[in-house]
XYZ file of C-alpha atoms in Angstrom:
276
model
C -11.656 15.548 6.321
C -11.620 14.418 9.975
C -15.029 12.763 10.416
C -13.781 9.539 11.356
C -10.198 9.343 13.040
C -8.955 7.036 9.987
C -8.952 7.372 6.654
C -8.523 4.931 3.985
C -6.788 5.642 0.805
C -7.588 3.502 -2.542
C -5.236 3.518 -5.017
C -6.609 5.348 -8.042
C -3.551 6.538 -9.750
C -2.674 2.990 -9.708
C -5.985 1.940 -11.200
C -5.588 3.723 -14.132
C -2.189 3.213 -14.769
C -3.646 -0.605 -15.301
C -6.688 0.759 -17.396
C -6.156 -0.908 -20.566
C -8.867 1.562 -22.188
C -7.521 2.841 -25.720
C -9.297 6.225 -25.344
C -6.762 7.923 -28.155
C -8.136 5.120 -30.645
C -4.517 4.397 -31.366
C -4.944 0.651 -31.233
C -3.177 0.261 -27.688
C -4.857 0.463 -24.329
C -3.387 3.970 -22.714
C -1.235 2.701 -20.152
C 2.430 2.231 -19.531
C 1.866 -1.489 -19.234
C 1.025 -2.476 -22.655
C 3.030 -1.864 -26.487
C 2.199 1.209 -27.146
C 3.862 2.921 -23.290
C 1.536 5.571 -23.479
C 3.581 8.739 -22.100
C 0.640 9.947 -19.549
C -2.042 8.146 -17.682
C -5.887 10.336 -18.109
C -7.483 9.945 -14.808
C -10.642 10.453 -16.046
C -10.872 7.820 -18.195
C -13.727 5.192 -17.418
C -12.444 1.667 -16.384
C -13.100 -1.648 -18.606
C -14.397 -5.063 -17.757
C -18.195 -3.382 -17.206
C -16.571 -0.302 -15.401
C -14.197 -2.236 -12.194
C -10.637 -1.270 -11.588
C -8.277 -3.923 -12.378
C -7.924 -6.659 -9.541
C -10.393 -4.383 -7.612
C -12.820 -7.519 -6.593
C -9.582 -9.692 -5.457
C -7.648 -7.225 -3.363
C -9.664 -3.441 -2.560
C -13.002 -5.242 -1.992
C -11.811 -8.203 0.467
C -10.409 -5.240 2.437
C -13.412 -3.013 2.220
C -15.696 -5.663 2.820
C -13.755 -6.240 5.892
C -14.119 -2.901 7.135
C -18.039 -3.738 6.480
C -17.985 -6.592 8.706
C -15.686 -5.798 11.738
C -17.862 -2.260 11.888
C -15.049 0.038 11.137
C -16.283 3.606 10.175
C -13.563 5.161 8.234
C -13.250 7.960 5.482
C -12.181 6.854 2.278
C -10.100 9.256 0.328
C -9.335 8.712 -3.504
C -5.107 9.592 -4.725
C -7.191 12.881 -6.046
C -8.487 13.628 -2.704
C -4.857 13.605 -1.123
C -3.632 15.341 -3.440
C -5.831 18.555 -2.455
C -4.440 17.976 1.190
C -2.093 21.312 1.569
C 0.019 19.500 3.589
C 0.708 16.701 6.902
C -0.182 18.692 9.526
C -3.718 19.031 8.102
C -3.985 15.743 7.225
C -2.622 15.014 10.812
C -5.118 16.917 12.541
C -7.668 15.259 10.752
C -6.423 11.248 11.537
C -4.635 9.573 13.902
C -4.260 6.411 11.397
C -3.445 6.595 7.379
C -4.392 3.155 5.679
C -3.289 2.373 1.921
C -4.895 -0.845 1.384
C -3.771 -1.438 -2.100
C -1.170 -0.908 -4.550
C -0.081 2.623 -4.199
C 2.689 2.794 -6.474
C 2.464 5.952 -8.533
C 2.340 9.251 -5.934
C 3.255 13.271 -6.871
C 5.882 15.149 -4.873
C 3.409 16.645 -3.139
C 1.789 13.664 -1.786
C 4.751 12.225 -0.681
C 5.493 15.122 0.988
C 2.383 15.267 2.528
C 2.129 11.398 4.047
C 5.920 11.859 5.207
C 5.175 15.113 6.994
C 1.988 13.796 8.813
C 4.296 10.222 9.438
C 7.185 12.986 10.723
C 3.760 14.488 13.331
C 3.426 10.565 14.985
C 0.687 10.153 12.355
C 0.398 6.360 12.062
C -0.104 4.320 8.940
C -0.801 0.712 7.541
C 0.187 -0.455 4.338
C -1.185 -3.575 3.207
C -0.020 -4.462 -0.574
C 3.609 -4.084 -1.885
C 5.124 -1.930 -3.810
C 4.332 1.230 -2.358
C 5.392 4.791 -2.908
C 7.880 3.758 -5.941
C 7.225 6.182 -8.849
C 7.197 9.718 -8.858
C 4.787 11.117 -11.216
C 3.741 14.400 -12.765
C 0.273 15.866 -12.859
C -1.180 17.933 -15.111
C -4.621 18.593 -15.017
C -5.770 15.012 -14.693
C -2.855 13.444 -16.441
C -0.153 11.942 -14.783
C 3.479 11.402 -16.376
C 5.872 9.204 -14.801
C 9.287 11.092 -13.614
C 11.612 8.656 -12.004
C 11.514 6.072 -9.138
C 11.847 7.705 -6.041
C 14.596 5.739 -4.544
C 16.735 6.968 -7.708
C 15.627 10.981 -5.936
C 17.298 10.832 -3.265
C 14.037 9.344 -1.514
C 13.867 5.522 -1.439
C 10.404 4.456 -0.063
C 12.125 2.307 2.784
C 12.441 4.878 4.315
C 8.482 5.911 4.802
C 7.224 2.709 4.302
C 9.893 0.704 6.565
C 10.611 -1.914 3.043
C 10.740 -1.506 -0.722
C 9.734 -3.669 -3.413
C 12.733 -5.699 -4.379
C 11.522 -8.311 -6.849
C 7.962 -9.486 -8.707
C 7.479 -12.327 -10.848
C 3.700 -11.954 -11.801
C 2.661 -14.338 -9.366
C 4.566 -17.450 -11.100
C 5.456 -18.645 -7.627
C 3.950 -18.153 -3.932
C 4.251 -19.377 -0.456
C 3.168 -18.522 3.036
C 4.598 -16.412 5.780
C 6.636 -17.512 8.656
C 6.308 -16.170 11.329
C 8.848 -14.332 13.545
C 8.289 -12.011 15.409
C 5.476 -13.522 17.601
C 7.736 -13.329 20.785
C 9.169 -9.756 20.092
C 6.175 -8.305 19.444
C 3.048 -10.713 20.867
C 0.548 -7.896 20.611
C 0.494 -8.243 16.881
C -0.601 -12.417 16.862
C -2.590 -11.881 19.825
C -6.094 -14.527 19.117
C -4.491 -15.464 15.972
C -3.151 -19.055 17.305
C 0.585 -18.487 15.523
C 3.404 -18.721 16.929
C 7.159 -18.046 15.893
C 7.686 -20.898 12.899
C 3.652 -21.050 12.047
C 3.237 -20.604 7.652
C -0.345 -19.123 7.079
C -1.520 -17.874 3.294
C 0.297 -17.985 0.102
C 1.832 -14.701 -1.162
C 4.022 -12.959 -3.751
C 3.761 -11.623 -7.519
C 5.724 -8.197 -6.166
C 7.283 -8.368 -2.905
C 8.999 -6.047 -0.237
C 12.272 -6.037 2.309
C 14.000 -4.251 4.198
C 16.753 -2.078 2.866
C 19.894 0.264 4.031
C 17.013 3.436 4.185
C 14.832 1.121 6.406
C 14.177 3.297 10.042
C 15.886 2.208 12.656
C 14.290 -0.452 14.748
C 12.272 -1.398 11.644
C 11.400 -5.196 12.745
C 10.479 -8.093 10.645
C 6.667 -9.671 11.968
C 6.415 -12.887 9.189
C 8.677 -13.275 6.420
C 8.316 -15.431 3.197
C 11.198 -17.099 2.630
C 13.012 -16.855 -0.887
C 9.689 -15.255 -2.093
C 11.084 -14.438 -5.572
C 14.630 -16.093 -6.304
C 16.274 -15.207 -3.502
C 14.481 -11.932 -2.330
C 12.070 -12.869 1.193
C 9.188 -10.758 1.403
C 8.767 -9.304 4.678
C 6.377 -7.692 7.098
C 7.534 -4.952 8.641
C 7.056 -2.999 12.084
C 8.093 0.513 13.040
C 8.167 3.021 15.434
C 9.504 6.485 14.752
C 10.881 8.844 17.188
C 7.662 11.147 16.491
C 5.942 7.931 17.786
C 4.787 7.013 14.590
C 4.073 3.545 14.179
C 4.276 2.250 10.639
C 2.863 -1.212 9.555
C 3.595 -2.911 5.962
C 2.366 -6.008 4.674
C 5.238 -6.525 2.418
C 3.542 -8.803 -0.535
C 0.943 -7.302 -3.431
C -1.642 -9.733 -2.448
C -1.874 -9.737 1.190
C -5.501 -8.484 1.418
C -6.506 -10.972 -1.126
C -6.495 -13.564 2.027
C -8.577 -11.329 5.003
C -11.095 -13.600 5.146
C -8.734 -16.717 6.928
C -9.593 -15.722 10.860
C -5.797 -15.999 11.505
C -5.241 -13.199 8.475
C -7.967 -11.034 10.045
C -7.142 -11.184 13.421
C -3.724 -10.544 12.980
C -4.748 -7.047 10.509
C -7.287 -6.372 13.772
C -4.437 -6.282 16.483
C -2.998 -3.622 14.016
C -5.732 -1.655 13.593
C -6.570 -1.555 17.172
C -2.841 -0.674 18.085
C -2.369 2.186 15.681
C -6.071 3.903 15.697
C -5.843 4.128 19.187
């Protein structure tokens, strides 16, 4: 831990909870997502479709290749590796920025203990899918069971993340951001050319927003309006009073678009402002 100031978290737990590999030889692929709602996730399984991680290539690689190309050095930490963490002040001495590029939906107690504690030490962190923090789950050796989402705990991810997913449609519909909070907060569209009102991408299939457990101060950066029905997705800013700042994306397939300059630049003036 700690040999580059920011670490980058894929989504593993969520990987295999979309591995559609019938290891049991039951007939259904082992996951909750399919007929036969296979009670546990094994996290040891290997992945189909020549060994790739579902939607890997559209959404982890973009972002990884991104880190390639704008010369970021980073650690990259698997759901397994934070899991070993013992809790966030070690994982706060060892980063000053937490990113979860992808789909980090299904998380233990203990790791949500662990990324709230090191938020709670002005630890800093970027999350750039949707959906984020919403199941709690059960490990057991390297099974996982799902327990309960965590908003129905007592816990609702707003109030980590800064929004919660409130609607998904399996990507039936999308449409671009609009921007609005370019004069509030300039730092953020700095070099990208938008301005309050500019669209840029198309986004949706699960989507975020604000909600009653959102921080105070939690501000609104783009929003896509009536993403889903009537739910907007939105992109989120926060600063805590630990002087945490907190970053969320607020649609599944934000990182899908990193390669538009406007899309990158505007993910850059993040970085910069929360590794520093």
């Amino acid at each position: 831990l700690g040999e580059h100031k920011v670490a980058v978290v894929l989504s593993t737990n969520t990987w295999q909870a979309y591995n559609f590999l019938d290891a049991n030889g039951d007939g259904w692929g082992d996951s909750w997502y399919v007929g036969g709602a296979s009670p546990t996730v094994d996290l040891s399984r290997p992945f189909l479709d020549f060994g790739v991680p579902f939607r890997f290539k559209d959404w982890d690689l973009s972002f990884i290749s991104w880190l390639s190309r704008t010369g970021k050095q980073v650690d990259f930490l698997s759901d397994d590796d934070l899991e070993r963490i013992k809790s966030g002040d070690e994982l706060r001495r060892a980063y000053g920025l937490v990113v979860f590029p992808g789909h980090e939906e299904y998380d233990t107690g203990h790791v949500y203990d662990v990324v709230q504690r090191y938020r709670d030490l002005g630890g800093n962190l970027m999350f750039l899918s949707a959906n984020n923090f919403f199941w709690k789950v059960s490990r057991s050796g390297h099974t996982i069971r799902r327990v309960a989402m965590w908003r129905n705990l007592g816990r609702p991810e707003a109030a980590l993340v800064g929004a919660q997913w409130s609607a998904s449609n399996y990507g039936t519909s999308q449409a671009p951001y609009v921007v609005e909070g370019a004069t509030a907060m300039p730092w953020a569209f700095a070099g990208t050319a938008l301005h309050n009102g500019s669209t840029f991408g198309r986004y949706g299939i699960e989507i975020d927003s604000r909600a009653p457990s959102s921080p105070p101060g939690t501000r609104v950066l783009a929003r896509v309006p009536n993403a889903i029905g009537k739910h907007d997705a939105e992109m989120t800013y926060y600063e805590s009073a630990s002087g945490a700042r907190v970053f969320a994306a607020g649609t599944l397939d934000f990182t899908a678009s990193i390669t538009d300059p406007a899309v990158s630049q505007l993910v850059q003036n993040v970085w910069t402002r929360l590794a520093r």
